Amino acid sequence: MGKKRNVILACVLLSTVFTWAQNKKFKVVLDAGHGGKDYGATYHGNIEKNIALKTVLKIGAILEKEADIEVIYTRNTDVFVELDERANIANKSKGHLFISVHCNANANQTADGNETFVMGITRNAANLEVAKKENAVVTLEKNYKIKYDGFDPNKPESVMGLSIQQEENLEQSIAIASKIQEAFIKYTGNKNRGVKQAGFLVLRKITMPRILVEMGFVSHKTEGAFLNSENGQDKLAEAISTAVLSYKKESFTSETPKKEVEKIEKKEEVKKEEPIKKEVAPAEKTVSHDAVVFSVQIATSTKKLETIPSNFKGLKSITVEKENTLYKYFYGTANEHKAAKELLKEAQAKGYSSAFIVATKNGKKISISEAIK
């Protein structure tokens, strides 16, 4: 009887350890755009739904080789999945990152390049057009106007009026979007159209960092052929998975969940005797080399620019770092996360909507959660 009891206890313990180990995995939700009766964009024999699915499966295969990563697919076959259901799959999985993969198209068949979107309100005509095309799938769903609160994909005000939820994830969404764009430059050499904001129905209910990737234009003959080829899909998958692994390394700390990070940050604020001043003078503030330093990354470019205010919409205290063939531009420095948030607001007010906070220690980049600790 005693032996049986010990066996049961051992099984319970092993089950608990296994569950604990599973919970420590970084969960990536991969969403292959369109599918089934929804073909997406089609030009020159290039079909968006097929390219998106094949590339997503390749991304998943790379990520699944990592023992501490779990991949969740909204679809892994050629089926039609409603937009809300994609969000339900993602949220039920309690994922850490949501990536919706698509191909772009334009009546102007000379348009080319890749771009990555985060959720946001925009009046930019080009961004609105991309969102309009991707949101048009909603018309294939029954009672979509009731289901999506009267949403009409043909009206710009519907796109601009999408509620922006989970604003706390915006910085992280921009961070992974920027990494993907940088990786595209390295792996594909195709035109970098940058990180942008627009209103996408598929992203609106996602409760984690979320992005929509437009890998290139199927309407462009050369780029479309690249997207539709095994070689092209391999390179795109390698770029996206590399960016995900880099993001995970810098931003995900399984031992310190987000709620714990927030508690730490609140405790640090309580300890302070004086409130942090809103006016930050990064150029005059000295930070010891071995301290944690926060800064705001405002741009990435293949061109080197002189770090003068006139080149950066009037912002001062700009620094630049070269990484491979890219130049990264940063605004200001601060040794407190709260002060860095003020710098971020200043950068965004100047028009750098895709800016985000980074942290370093001893000159090496660390995750924000680690920096706060």
mmCIF file of C-alpha atoms in Angstrom, residues 17-349:
data_model
loop_
_atom_site.group_PDB
_atom_site.id
_atom_site.type_symbol
_atom_site.label_atom_id
_atom_site.label_comp_id
_atom_site.label_asym_id
_atom_site.label_seq_id
_atom_site.Cartn_x
_atom_site.Cartn_y
_atom_site.Cartn_z
ATOM 1 C CA VAL A 17 7.063 19.490 -12.873
ATOM 2 C CA PHE A 18 6.005 18.795 -16.471
ATOM 3 C CA THR A 19 3.222 21.404 -16.281
ATOM 4 C CA TRP A 20 5.674 23.918 -14.733
ATOM 5 C CA ALA A 21 8.133 23.263 -17.542
ATOM 6 C CA GLN A 22 5.396 23.724 -20.140
ATOM 7 C CA ASN A 23 4.344 27.028 -18.588
ATOM 8 C CA LYS A 24 7.895 28.338 -19.008
ATOM 9 C CA LYS A 25 7.718 27.965 -22.786
ATOM 10 C CA PHE A 26 7.558 31.016 -25.014
ATOM 11 C CA LYS A 27 4.353 30.691 -27.020
ATOM 12 C CA VAL A 28 4.252 32.053 -30.562
ATOM 13 C CA VAL A 29 0.903 32.195 -32.370
ATOM 14 C CA LEU A 30 1.388 32.027 -36.153
ATOM 15 C CA ASP A 31 -1.536 33.201 -38.267
ATOM 16 C CA ALA A 32 -1.438 32.376 -41.985
ATOM 17 C CA GLY A 33 -3.602 35.033 -43.595
ATOM 18 C CA HIS A 34 -6.746 34.148 -45.602
ATOM 19 C CA GLY A 35 -7.425 30.488 -46.506
ATOM 20 C CA GLY A 36 -10.145 28.259 -47.957
ATOM 21 C CA LYS A 37 -12.694 30.299 -49.902
ATOM 22 C CA ASP A 38 -10.683 33.466 -49.181
ATOM 23 C CA TYR A 39 -7.800 33.529 -51.671
ATOM 24 C CA GLY A 40 -6.413 36.918 -50.645
ATOM 25 C CA ALA A 41 -4.476 38.776 -53.336
ATOM 26 C CA THR A 42 -3.878 36.931 -56.627
ATOM 27 C CA TYR A 43 -1.576 38.147 -59.404
ATOM 28 C CA HIS A 44 0.521 36.390 -62.067
ATOM 29 C CA GLY A 45 -0.433 32.973 -60.652
ATOM 30 C CA ASN A 46 0.720 33.977 -57.157
ATOM 31 C CA ILE A 47 -1.972 33.233 -54.564
ATOM 32 C CA GLU A 48 -1.636 34.950 -51.199
ATOM 33 C CA LYS A 49 -3.354 32.268 -49.077
ATOM 34 C CA ASN A 50 -0.964 29.559 -50.336
ATOM 35 C CA ILE A 51 2.191 31.650 -49.920
ATOM 36 C CA ALA A 52 1.161 32.703 -46.402
ATOM 37 C CA LEU A 53 0.454 29.120 -45.308
ATOM 38 C CA LYS A 54 3.642 27.632 -46.776
ATOM 39 C CA THR A 55 5.770 30.347 -45.185
ATOM 40 C CA VAL A 56 4.056 30.046 -41.797
ATOM 41 C CA LEU A 57 4.658 26.282 -41.740
ATOM 42 C CA LYS A 58 8.332 26.911 -42.501
ATOM 43 C CA ILE A 59 8.550 29.503 -39.695
ATOM 44 C CA GLY A 60 6.891 27.055 -37.328
ATOM 45 C CA ALA A 61 9.262 24.245 -38.277
ATOM 46 C CA ILE A 62 12.262 26.439 -37.432
ATOM 47 C CA LEU A 63 10.834 27.658 -34.116
ATOM 48 C CA GLU A 64 9.690 24.180 -33.048
ATOM 49 C CA LYS A 65 13.320 23.061 -33.023
ATOM 50 C CA GLU A 66 13.743 25.222 -29.905
ATOM 51 C CA ALA A 67 12.894 23.241 -26.764
ATOM 52 C CA ASP A 68 11.556 26.285 -24.924
ATOM 53 C CA ILE A 69 9.225 27.487 -27.692
ATOM 54 C CA GLU A 70 5.675 26.333 -28.365
ATOM 55 C CA VAL A 71 4.046 27.196 -31.690
ATOM 56 C CA ILE A 72 0.293 27.593 -32.072
ATOM 57 C CA TYR A 73 -1.265 27.825 -35.545
ATOM 58 C CA THR A 74 -4.580 29.527 -36.311
ATOM 59 C CA ARG A 75 -4.617 27.292 -39.397
ATOM 60 C CA ASN A 76 -2.143 24.741 -40.745
ATOM 61 C CA THR A 77 -4.216 23.653 -43.743
ATOM 62 C CA ASP A 78 -6.143 25.416 -46.511
ATOM 63 C CA VAL A 79 -9.262 26.280 -44.491
ATOM 64 C CA PHE A 80 -11.256 29.463 -43.919
ATOM 65 C CA VAL A 81 -10.951 30.793 -40.354
ATOM 66 C CA GLU A 82 -13.002 33.812 -39.287
ATOM 67 C CA LEU A 83 -11.085 36.796 -37.943
ATOM 68 C CA ASP A 84 -12.599 36.644 -34.453
ATOM 69 C CA GLU A 85 -11.828 32.931 -34.261
ATOM 70 C CA ARG A 86 -8.160 33.652 -34.997
ATOM 71 C CA ALA A 87 -8.145 35.993 -31.998
ATOM 72 C CA ASN A 88 -9.928 33.363 -29.869
ATOM 73 C CA ILE A 89 -7.310 30.737 -30.731
ATOM 74 C CA ALA A 90 -4.520 33.148 -29.843
ATOM 75 C CA ASN A 91 -6.016 34.357 -26.568
ATOM 76 C CA LYS A 92 -6.997 30.875 -25.354
ATOM 77 C CA SER A 93 -3.421 29.727 -25.892
ATOM 78 C CA LYS A 94 -2.184 32.524 -23.598
ATOM 79 C CA GLY A 95 0.495 33.217 -26.166
ATOM 80 C CA HIS A 96 3.343 35.683 -25.812
ATOM 81 C CA LEU A 97 3.423 36.848 -29.438
ATOM 82 C CA PHE A 98 0.965 36.925 -32.370
ATOM 83 C CA ILE A 99 2.208 37.162 -35.967
ATOM 84 C CA SER A 100 -0.241 37.388 -38.876
ATOM 85 C CA VAL A 101 1.490 36.660 -42.188
ATOM 86 C CA HIS A 102 0.284 38.162 -45.490
ATOM 87 C CA CYS A 103 1.312 39.289 -48.977
ATOM 88 C CA ASN A 104 0.661 42.762 -50.334
ATOM 89 C CA ALA A 105 -0.754 43.811 -53.722
ATOM 90 C CA ASN A 106 -1.260 47.013 -55.627
ATOM 91 C CA ALA A 107 -2.857 48.039 -58.928
ATOM 92 C CA ASN A 108 0.440 49.829 -59.537
ATOM 93 C CA GLN A 109 2.453 46.710 -60.266
ATOM 94 C CA THR A 110 5.779 48.461 -59.776
ATOM 95 C CA ALA A 111 5.135 48.689 -56.011
ATOM 96 C CA ASP A 112 7.450 46.372 -54.082
ATOM 97 C CA GLY A 113 9.005 45.743 -50.677
ATOM 98 C CA ASN A 114 8.042 44.400 -47.283
ATOM 99 C CA GLU A 115 6.465 46.169 -44.314
ATOM 100 C CA THR A 116 5.225 45.226 -40.864
ATOM 101 C CA PHE A 117 2.199 46.737 -39.157
ATOM 102 C CA VAL A 118 1.267 47.260 -35.534
ATOM 103 C CA MET A 119 -2.254 48.110 -34.422
ATOM 104 C CA GLY A 120 -2.978 51.823 -34.571
ATOM 105 C CA ILE A 121 -5.116 54.587 -35.961
ATOM 106 C CA THR A 122 -3.787 56.220 -39.105
ATOM 107 C CA ARG A 123 -4.960 58.698 -41.707
ATOM 108 C CA ASN A 124 -2.158 57.746 -44.083
ATOM 109 C CA ALA A 125 -3.841 56.789 -47.371
ATOM 110 C CA ALA A 126 -1.394 53.974 -48.213
ATOM 111 C CA ASN A 127 -1.702 52.382 -44.761
ATOM 112 C CA LEU A 128 -5.493 52.666 -44.889
ATOM 113 C CA GLU A 129 -5.506 50.918 -48.268
ATOM 114 C CA VAL A 130 -3.489 47.961 -46.925
ATOM 115 C CA ALA A 131 -5.836 47.635 -43.933
ATOM 116 C CA LYS A 132 -8.889 47.915 -46.208
ATOM 117 C CA LYS A 133 -7.690 45.007 -48.382
ATOM 118 C CA GLU A 134 -6.853 42.744 -45.447
ATOM 119 C CA ASN A 135 -10.121 43.584 -43.659
ATOM 120 C CA ALA A 136 -12.219 42.836 -46.780
ATOM 121 C CA VAL A 137 -12.217 39.147 -45.813
ATOM 122 C CA VAL A 138 -14.827 39.996 -43.183
ATOM 123 C CA THR A 139 -17.497 40.201 -45.896
ATOM 124 C CA LEU A 140 -17.198 36.417 -46.322
ATOM 125 C CA GLU A 141 -18.467 35.920 -42.767
ATOM 126 C CA LYS A 142 -22.167 35.686 -41.920
ATOM 127 C CA ASN A 143 -23.732 38.682 -40.143
ATOM 128 C CA TYR A 144 -20.387 40.450 -40.137
ATOM 129 C CA LYS A 145 -21.892 43.916 -39.632
ATOM 130 C CA ILE A 146 -23.592 42.756 -36.433
ATOM 131 C CA LYS A 147 -20.608 40.694 -35.328
ATOM 132 C CA TYR A 148 -18.120 43.521 -35.891
ATOM 133 C CA ASP A 149 -20.296 46.411 -34.680
ATOM 134 C CA GLY A 150 -21.314 47.754 -38.090
ATOM 135 C CA PHE A 151 -17.810 47.602 -39.534
ATOM 136 C CA ASP A 152 -17.594 48.397 -43.260
ATOM 137 C CA PRO A 153 -14.187 47.611 -44.843
ATOM 138 C CA ASN A 154 -14.911 50.057 -47.667
ATOM 139 C CA LYS A 155 -15.214 53.059 -45.369
ATOM 140 C CA PRO A 156 -11.988 54.688 -44.100
ATOM 141 C CA GLU A 157 -13.776 55.847 -40.945
ATOM 142 C CA SER A 158 -14.432 52.208 -40.025
ATOM 143 C CA VAL A 159 -10.719 51.414 -40.250
ATOM 144 C CA MET A 160 -9.755 54.546 -38.302
ATOM 145 C CA GLY A 161 -12.493 53.918 -35.761
ATOM 146 C CA LEU A 162 -11.276 50.481 -34.655
ATOM 147 C CA SER A 163 -10.826 50.512 -30.891
ATOM 148 C CA ILE A 164 -7.193 50.295 -29.848
ATOM 149 C CA GLN A 165 -7.028 47.830 -26.988
ATOM 150 C CA GLN A 166 -4.104 46.445 -24.976
ATOM 151 C CA GLU A 167 -2.120 49.668 -25.462
ATOM 152 C CA GLU A 168 0.462 48.358 -23.005
ATOM 153 C CA ASN A 169 1.630 45.906 -25.680
ATOM 154 C CA LEU A 170 2.345 48.567 -28.292
ATOM 155 C CA GLU A 171 6.012 49.035 -27.377
ATOM 156 C CA GLN A 172 6.653 45.292 -27.597
ATOM 157 C CA SER A 173 4.733 45.043 -30.875
ATOM 158 C CA ILE A 174 6.898 47.780 -32.370
ATOM 159 C CA ALA A 175 10.029 46.053 -31.071
ATOM 160 C CA ILE A 176 9.298 42.733 -32.803
ATOM 161 C CA ALA A 177 8.078 44.545 -35.943
ATOM 162 C CA SER A 178 11.372 46.439 -36.137
ATOM 163 C CA LYS A 179 13.369 43.233 -35.725
ATOM 164 C CA ILE A 180 11.454 41.568 -38.561
ATOM 165 C CA GLN A 181 12.084 44.490 -40.879
ATOM 166 C CA GLU A 182 15.794 44.424 -40.040
ATOM 167 C CA ALA A 183 15.917 40.670 -40.670
ATOM 168 C CA PHE A 184 14.173 41.088 -44.033
ATOM 169 C CA ILE A 185 16.980 43.412 -45.138
ATOM 170 C CA LYS A 186 19.582 40.829 -44.156
ATOM 171 C CA TYR A 187 17.879 37.724 -45.582
ATOM 172 C CA THR A 188 15.985 39.006 -48.635
ATOM 173 C CA GLY A 189 17.581 42.274 -49.736
ATOM 174 C CA ASN A 190 14.123 43.462 -50.784
ATOM 175 C CA LYS A 191 12.952 47.027 -50.262
ATOM 176 C CA ASN A 192 12.341 47.938 -46.621
ATOM 177 C CA ARG A 193 9.050 49.842 -46.351
ATOM 178 C CA GLY A 194 9.373 50.063 -42.568
ATOM 179 C CA VAL A 195 7.167 49.634 -39.512
ATOM 180 C CA LYS A 196 3.722 51.218 -39.792
ATOM 181 C CA GLN A 197 0.428 51.536 -37.949
ATOM 182 C CA ALA A 198 -3.063 50.745 -39.230
ATOM 183 C CA GLY A 199 -6.364 49.283 -38.052
ATOM 184 C CA PHE A 200 -6.695 45.544 -38.704
ATOM 185 C CA LEU A 201 -9.698 43.516 -37.569
ATOM 186 C CA VAL A 202 -7.552 40.421 -37.060
ATOM 187 C CA LEU A 203 -5.417 42.292 -34.493
ATOM 188 C CA ARG A 204 -8.116 44.187 -32.607
ATOM 189 C CA LYS A 205 -8.914 41.565 -29.938
ATOM 190 C CA ILE A 206 -5.458 40.051 -29.503
ATOM 191 C CA THR A 207 -4.279 40.370 -25.881
ATOM 192 C CA MET A 208 -0.535 40.060 -26.494
ATOM 193 C CA PRO A 209 2.093 41.838 -28.618
ATOM 194 C CA ARG A 210 0.656 41.550 -32.138
ATOM 195 C CA ILE A 211 1.813 42.378 -35.639
ATOM 196 C CA LEU A 212 0.773 41.861 -39.245
ATOM 197 C CA VAL A 213 3.563 41.180 -41.735
ATOM 198 C CA GLU A 214 3.263 42.039 -45.431
ATOM 199 C CA MET A 215 6.118 39.971 -46.865
ATOM 200 C CA GLY A 216 6.064 41.577 -50.315
ATOM 201 C CA PHE A 217 3.887 42.297 -53.340
ATOM 202 C CA VAL A 218 2.399 39.401 -55.320
ATOM 203 C CA SER A 219 1.417 42.033 -57.889
ATOM 204 C CA HIS A 220 5.101 42.756 -58.640
ATOM 205 C CA LYS A 221 6.269 40.146 -61.185
ATOM 206 C CA THR A 222 9.772 39.645 -59.806
ATOM 207 C CA GLU A 223 8.884 39.925 -56.136
ATOM 208 C CA GLY A 224 5.757 37.818 -56.618
ATOM 209 C CA ALA A 225 7.856 35.021 -58.153
ATOM 210 C CA PHE A 226 10.221 35.278 -55.169
ATOM 211 C CA LEU A 227 7.318 35.002 -52.699
ATOM 212 C CA ASN A 228 5.921 32.004 -54.564
ATOM 213 C CA SER A 229 9.244 30.112 -54.659
ATOM 214 C CA GLU A 230 10.664 27.620 -52.163
ATOM 215 C CA ASN A 231 13.840 29.671 -51.945
ATOM 216 C CA GLY A 232 11.930 32.878 -51.274
ATOM 217 C CA GLN A 233 9.749 31.304 -48.614
ATOM 218 C CA ASP A 234 12.809 29.757 -46.956
ATOM 219 C CA LYS A 235 14.475 33.177 -46.735
ATOM 220 C CA LEU A 236 11.321 34.878 -45.457
ATOM 221 C CA ALA A 237 10.799 32.160 -42.851
ATOM 222 C CA GLU A 238 14.425 32.403 -41.751
ATOM 223 C CA ALA A 239 14.114 36.180 -41.392
ATOM 224 C CA ILE A 240 10.910 36.069 -39.340
ATOM 225 C CA SER A 241 12.041 33.207 -37.103
ATOM 226 C CA THR A 242 15.418 34.885 -36.489
ATOM 227 C CA ALA A 243 13.608 38.051 -35.420
ATOM 228 C CA VAL A 244 11.327 36.061 -33.104
ATOM 229 C CA LEU A 245 14.272 34.337 -31.428
ATOM 230 C CA SER A 246 16.042 37.664 -30.941
ATOM 231 C CA TYR A 247 12.865 39.227 -29.518
ATOM 232 C CA LYS A 248 12.364 36.276 -27.172
ATOM 233 C CA LYS A 249 15.946 36.521 -25.904
ATOM 234 C CA GLU A 250 15.631 40.237 -25.158
ATOM 235 C CA SER A 251 12.007 40.539 -24.056
ATOM 236 C CA PHE A 252 10.871 37.268 -22.489
ATOM 237 C CA THR A 253 11.829 36.306 -18.950
ATOM 238 C CA SER A 254 9.816 33.252 -17.938
ATOM 239 C CA GLU A 255 10.839 33.583 -14.286
ATOM 240 C CA THR A 256 9.453 37.109 -14.128
ATOM 241 C CA PRO A 257 5.934 37.371 -15.579
ATOM 242 C CA LYS A 258 4.649 40.756 -16.706
ATOM 243 C CA LYS A 259 2.554 41.232 -13.543
ATOM 244 C CA GLU A 260 5.657 40.709 -11.422
ATOM 245 C CA VAL A 261 7.526 43.267 -13.495
ATOM 246 C CA GLU A 262 4.728 45.763 -12.891
ATOM 247 C CA LYS A 263 4.893 45.070 -9.136
ATOM 248 C CA ILE A 264 8.657 45.636 -9.147
ATOM 249 C CA GLU A 265 8.211 48.877 -11.029
ATOM 250 C CA LYS A 266 5.549 50.092 -8.570
ATOM 251 C CA LYS A 267 7.764 49.223 -5.599
ATOM 252 C CA GLU A 268 10.615 51.184 -7.134
ATOM 253 C CA GLU A 269 8.320 54.187 -7.557
ATOM 254 C CA VAL A 270 7.193 53.983 -3.917
ATOM 255 C CA LYS A 271 10.807 53.945 -2.710
ATOM 256 C CA LYS A 272 11.575 57.239 -4.404
ATOM 257 C CA GLU A 273 11.421 60.256 -2.144
ATOM 258 C CA GLU A 274 11.095 62.734 -4.993
ATOM 259 C CA PRO A 275 8.910 62.357 -8.089
ATOM 260 C CA ILE A 276 10.691 62.053 -11.395
ATOM 261 C CA LYS A 277 10.677 65.305 -13.271
ATOM 262 C CA LYS A 278 8.878 65.316 -16.586
ATOM 263 C CA GLU A 279 11.561 67.415 -18.207
ATOM 264 C CA VAL A 280 14.458 65.121 -19.008
ATOM 265 C CA ALA A 281 17.735 66.541 -20.222
ATOM 266 C CA PRO A 282 19.433 63.415 -21.555
ATOM 267 C CA ALA A 283 22.512 65.185 -22.879
ATOM 268 C CA GLU A 284 23.377 66.685 -19.502
ATOM 269 C CA LYS A 285 22.498 63.635 -17.418
ATOM 270 C CA THR A 286 25.440 61.361 -16.689
ATOM 271 C CA VAL A 287 24.862 57.669 -16.135
ATOM 272 C CA SER A 288 27.569 55.391 -14.788
ATOM 273 C CA HIS A 289 28.831 52.828 -17.276
ATOM 274 C CA ASP A 290 27.853 49.815 -15.158
ATOM 275 C CA ALA A 291 24.302 51.090 -14.512
ATOM 276 C CA VAL A 292 21.207 50.123 -16.461
ATOM 277 C CA VAL A 293 20.612 52.705 -19.178
ATOM 278 C CA PHE A 294 17.331 53.236 -20.987
ATOM 279 C CA SER A 295 17.072 54.937 -24.360
ATOM 280 C CA VAL A 296 14.525 55.302 -27.149
ATOM 281 C CA GLN A 297 15.201 53.789 -30.553
ATOM 282 C CA ILE A 298 13.557 56.090 -33.088
ATOM 283 C CA ALA A 299 14.808 54.840 -36.456
ATOM 284 C CA THR A 300 16.800 52.265 -38.395
ATOM 285 C CA SER A 301 18.394 53.071 -41.733
ATOM 286 C CA THR A 302 20.942 51.841 -44.223
ATOM 287 C CA LYS A 303 22.175 55.433 -44.456
ATOM 288 C CA LYS A 304 24.351 57.181 -41.915
ATOM 289 C CA LEU A 305 22.953 60.577 -40.911
ATOM 290 C CA GLU A 306 24.631 63.338 -38.999
ATOM 291 C CA THR A 307 23.125 63.361 -35.497
ATOM 292 C CA ILE A 308 21.927 66.950 -35.585
ATOM 293 C CA PRO A 309 18.409 68.127 -34.627
ATOM 294 C CA SER A 310 17.488 69.126 -38.180
ATOM 295 C CA ASN A 311 17.861 65.495 -39.291
ATOM 296 C CA PHE A 312 15.627 64.204 -36.492
ATOM 297 C CA LYS A 313 12.614 66.530 -36.417
ATOM 298 C CA GLY A 314 14.250 68.827 -33.894
ATOM 299 C CA LEU A 315 15.195 66.147 -31.353
ATOM 300 C CA LYS A 316 18.530 66.635 -29.626
ATOM 301 C CA SER A 317 20.827 64.116 -27.917
ATOM 302 C CA ILE A 318 20.737 61.622 -30.781
ATOM 303 C CA THR A 319 23.209 58.738 -30.810
ATOM 304 C CA VAL A 320 23.850 56.181 -33.516
ATOM 305 C CA GLU A 321 25.052 52.562 -33.502
ATOM 306 C CA LYS A 322 26.027 50.467 -36.497
ATOM 307 C CA GLU A 323 24.905 46.846 -36.614
ATOM 308 C CA ASN A 324 25.959 44.951 -39.752
ATOM 309 C CA THR A 325 24.761 47.190 -42.615
ATOM 310 C CA LEU A 326 22.209 49.089 -40.529
ATOM 311 C CA TYR A 327 22.442 52.301 -38.539
ATOM 312 C CA LYS A 328 20.240 52.507 -35.438
ATOM 313 C CA TYR A 329 19.355 55.927 -34.064
ATOM 314 C CA PHE A 330 18.508 56.537 -30.397
ATOM 315 C CA TYR A 331 17.062 59.496 -28.542
ATOM 316 C CA GLY A 332 18.233 60.404 -25.043
ATOM 317 C CA THR A 333 19.297 58.329 -22.038
ATOM 318 C CA ALA A 334 17.776 57.756 -18.611
ATOM 319 C CA ASN A 335 18.460 55.446 -15.680
ATOM 320 C CA GLU A 336 14.777 55.010 -14.758
ATOM 321 C CA HIS A 337 12.083 53.329 -16.860
ATOM 322 C CA LYS A 338 9.572 56.027 -15.982
ATOM 323 C CA ALA A 339 11.897 58.728 -17.286
ATOM 324 C CA ALA A 340 12.435 56.687 -20.457
ATOM 325 C CA LYS A 341 8.675 56.654 -20.975
ATOM 326 C CA GLU A 342 8.738 60.450 -20.980
ATOM 327 C CA LEU A 343 11.462 60.376 -23.636
ATOM 328 C CA LEU A 344 9.314 57.975 -25.643
ATOM 329 C CA LYS A 345 6.349 60.371 -25.461
ATOM 330 C CA GLU A 346 8.567 63.203 -26.690
ATOM 331 C CA ALA A 347 9.772 61.113 -29.651
ATOM 332 C CA GLN A 348 6.241 60.056 -30.539
ATOM 333 C CA ALA A 349 5.024 63.664 -30.314
#
